[in-house]
Amino acid sequence: MKHVLFICSMILISISVNSQVTWKFTAKKIADKTYELHFNATVDEPWHIYSQGTPKGGPLPTSFVFKKNPVLSLVDKPKEVGEIEVYHDHTFKVDVFAFKDSVDFVQTVKLKSAMKTNISGSVTYMACTKQQCLKPETLPFNLKLD
């Protein structure tokens, strides 16, 4: 019976973990051979996720990995579009940069020639409240560039 209760509680925890942050990945053509990749995170209250610029020694910052594609190049790193909160985290003893509600990470890419291709990779993030953090999660993405 204890095993059944443990398994049921783990299923409920995994369901709640997956519902704290919802991601939507899209690509938008903005000019000839130039695209914006949008990685939009919608964050449930009272959770937040961290900026890419969260200092070392703090919680895990959101990060992106892009698989190499010889027909395109990345322009800088993803920009963060959203209302950022800065506060001192007493657990980590650093100032942290976090987003609640939503944030849109925007990566510009340029194609070397006009052609259809894909860009793939992953985003890693950590969702926290003021009292607890969930284990980091990595989500894959694959976007078509037409």
PDB file of N, CA and C in Angstrom, residues 5 8 18 22 34 39 44 50 52 55 60 66-67 71 73 76-77 90 102 111 118-119:
ATOM      1  N   LEU A   5       0.817   4.455  -2.714  1.00  0.00           N
ATOM      2  CA  LEU A   5       0.714   5.861  -2.327  1.00  0.00           C
ATOM      3  C   LEU A   5       1.918   6.661  -2.807  1.00  0.00           C
ATOM      4  N   CYS A   8       1.575   7.159  -6.598  1.00  0.00           N
ATOM      5  CA  CYS A   8       0.525   8.154  -6.872  1.00  0.00           C
ATOM      6  C   CYS A   8       1.008   9.567  -6.556  1.00  0.00           C
ATOM      7  N   ASN A  18       5.235  19.964 -14.359  1.00  0.00           N
ATOM      8  CA  ASN A  18       5.129  20.300 -15.768  1.00  0.00           C
ATOM      9  C   ASN A  18       4.172  21.444 -16.032  1.00  0.00           C
ATOM     10  N   THR A  22       4.782  27.077 -19.103  1.00  0.00           N
ATOM     11  CA  THR A  22       4.371  26.603 -20.422  1.00  0.00           C
ATOM     12  C   THR A  22       5.188  27.346 -21.467  1.00  0.00           C
ATOM     13  N   THR A  34      16.341  36.680 -42.781  1.00  0.00           N
ATOM     14  CA  THR A  34      16.481  36.995 -41.352  1.00  0.00           C
ATOM     15  C   THR A  34      15.211  36.600 -40.615  1.00  0.00           C
ATOM     16  N   PHE A  39      10.925  32.275 -27.992  1.00  0.00           N
ATOM     17  CA  PHE A  39      10.801  31.245 -26.964  1.00  0.00           C
ATOM     18  C   PHE A  39      10.007  31.885 -25.824  1.00  0.00           C
ATOM     19  N   ASP A  44       3.157  30.242 -14.262  1.00  0.00           N
ATOM     20  CA  ASP A  44       2.027  30.260 -13.334  1.00  0.00           C
ATOM     21  C   ASP A  44       2.424  30.929 -12.020  1.00  0.00           C
ATOM     22  N   TYR A  50      14.405  32.253 -14.165  1.00  0.00           N
ATOM     23  CA  TYR A  50      15.521  33.180 -14.044  1.00  0.00           C
ATOM     24  C   TYR A  50      16.035  33.672 -15.394  1.00  0.00           C
ATOM     25  N   GLN A  52      18.858  34.919 -18.157  1.00  0.00           N
ATOM     26  CA  GLN A  52      20.135  34.379 -18.616  1.00  0.00           C
ATOM     27  C   GLN A  52      21.292  35.058 -17.880  1.00  0.00           C
ATOM     28  N   PRO A  55      23.560  35.955 -11.827  1.00  0.00           N
ATOM     29  CA  PRO A  55      24.988  35.819 -11.519  1.00  0.00           C
ATOM     30  C   PRO A  55      25.402  34.424 -11.057  1.00  0.00           C
ATOM     31  N   LEU A  60      20.023  28.529 -11.108  1.00  0.00           N
ATOM     32  CA  LEU A  60      20.338  28.216 -12.500  1.00  0.00           C
ATOM     33  C   LEU A  60      19.683  29.216 -13.443  1.00  0.00           C
ATOM     34  N   PHE A  66      21.920  25.826 -29.206  1.00  0.00           N
ATOM     35  CA  PHE A  66      21.498  25.734 -30.601  1.00  0.00           C
ATOM     36  C   PHE A  66      22.413  24.750 -31.316  1.00  0.00           C
ATOM     37  N   LYS A  67      21.810  23.762 -31.984  1.00  0.00           N
ATOM     38  CA  LYS A  67      22.617  22.815 -32.761  1.00  0.00           C
ATOM     39  C   LYS A  67      23.200  23.540 -33.962  1.00  0.00           C
ATOM     40  N   VAL A  71      24.069  26.532 -42.619  1.00  0.00           N
ATOM     41  CA  VAL A  71      23.441  27.528 -43.499  1.00  0.00           C
ATOM     42  C   VAL A  71      22.885  28.729 -42.736  1.00  0.00           C
ATOM     43  N   SER A  73      23.440  31.623 -39.167  1.00  0.00           N
ATOM     44  CA  SER A  73      24.269  32.141 -38.074  1.00  0.00           C
ATOM     45  C   SER A  73      23.383  32.849 -37.058  1.00  0.00           C
ATOM     46  N   ASP A  76      24.084  37.595 -31.961  1.00  0.00           N
ATOM     47  CA  ASP A  76      24.163  37.800 -30.504  1.00  0.00           C
ATOM     48  C   ASP A  76      23.551  36.628 -29.754  1.00  0.00           C
ATOM     49  N   LYS A  77      23.048  36.900 -28.541  1.00  0.00           N
ATOM     50  CA  LYS A  77      22.362  35.877 -27.747  1.00  0.00           C
ATOM     51  C   LYS A  77      20.889  36.267 -27.650  1.00  0.00           C
ATOM     52  N   HIS A  90      18.267  35.281  -0.274  1.00  0.00           N
ATOM     53  CA  HIS A  90      19.009  34.984   0.957  1.00  0.00           C
ATOM     54  C   HIS A  90      19.586  33.570   0.963  1.00  0.00           C
ATOM     55  N   SER A 102       5.273  36.138 -17.541  1.00  0.00           N
ATOM     56  CA  SER A 102       5.735  35.707 -18.860  1.00  0.00           C
ATOM     57  C   SER A 102       7.029  36.406 -19.245  1.00  0.00           C
ATOM     58  N   LEU A 111      20.094  33.525 -42.429  1.00  0.00           N
ATOM     59  CA  LEU A 111      20.446  32.459 -43.359  1.00  0.00           C
ATOM     60  C   LEU A 111      21.557  32.952 -44.281  1.00  0.00           C
ATOM     61  N   ASN A 118      15.886  24.061 -40.886  1.00  0.00           N
ATOM     62  CA  ASN A 118      15.387  23.998 -39.514  1.00  0.00           C
ATOM     63  C   ASN A 118      16.485  24.463 -38.571  1.00  0.00           C
ATOM     64  N   ILE A 119      16.038  24.927 -37.426  1.00  0.00           N
ATOM     65  CA  ILE A 119      16.990  25.177 -36.336  1.00  0.00           C
ATOM     66  C   ILE A 119      16.462  24.423 -35.121  1.00  0.00           C
TER      67      ILE A 119
END
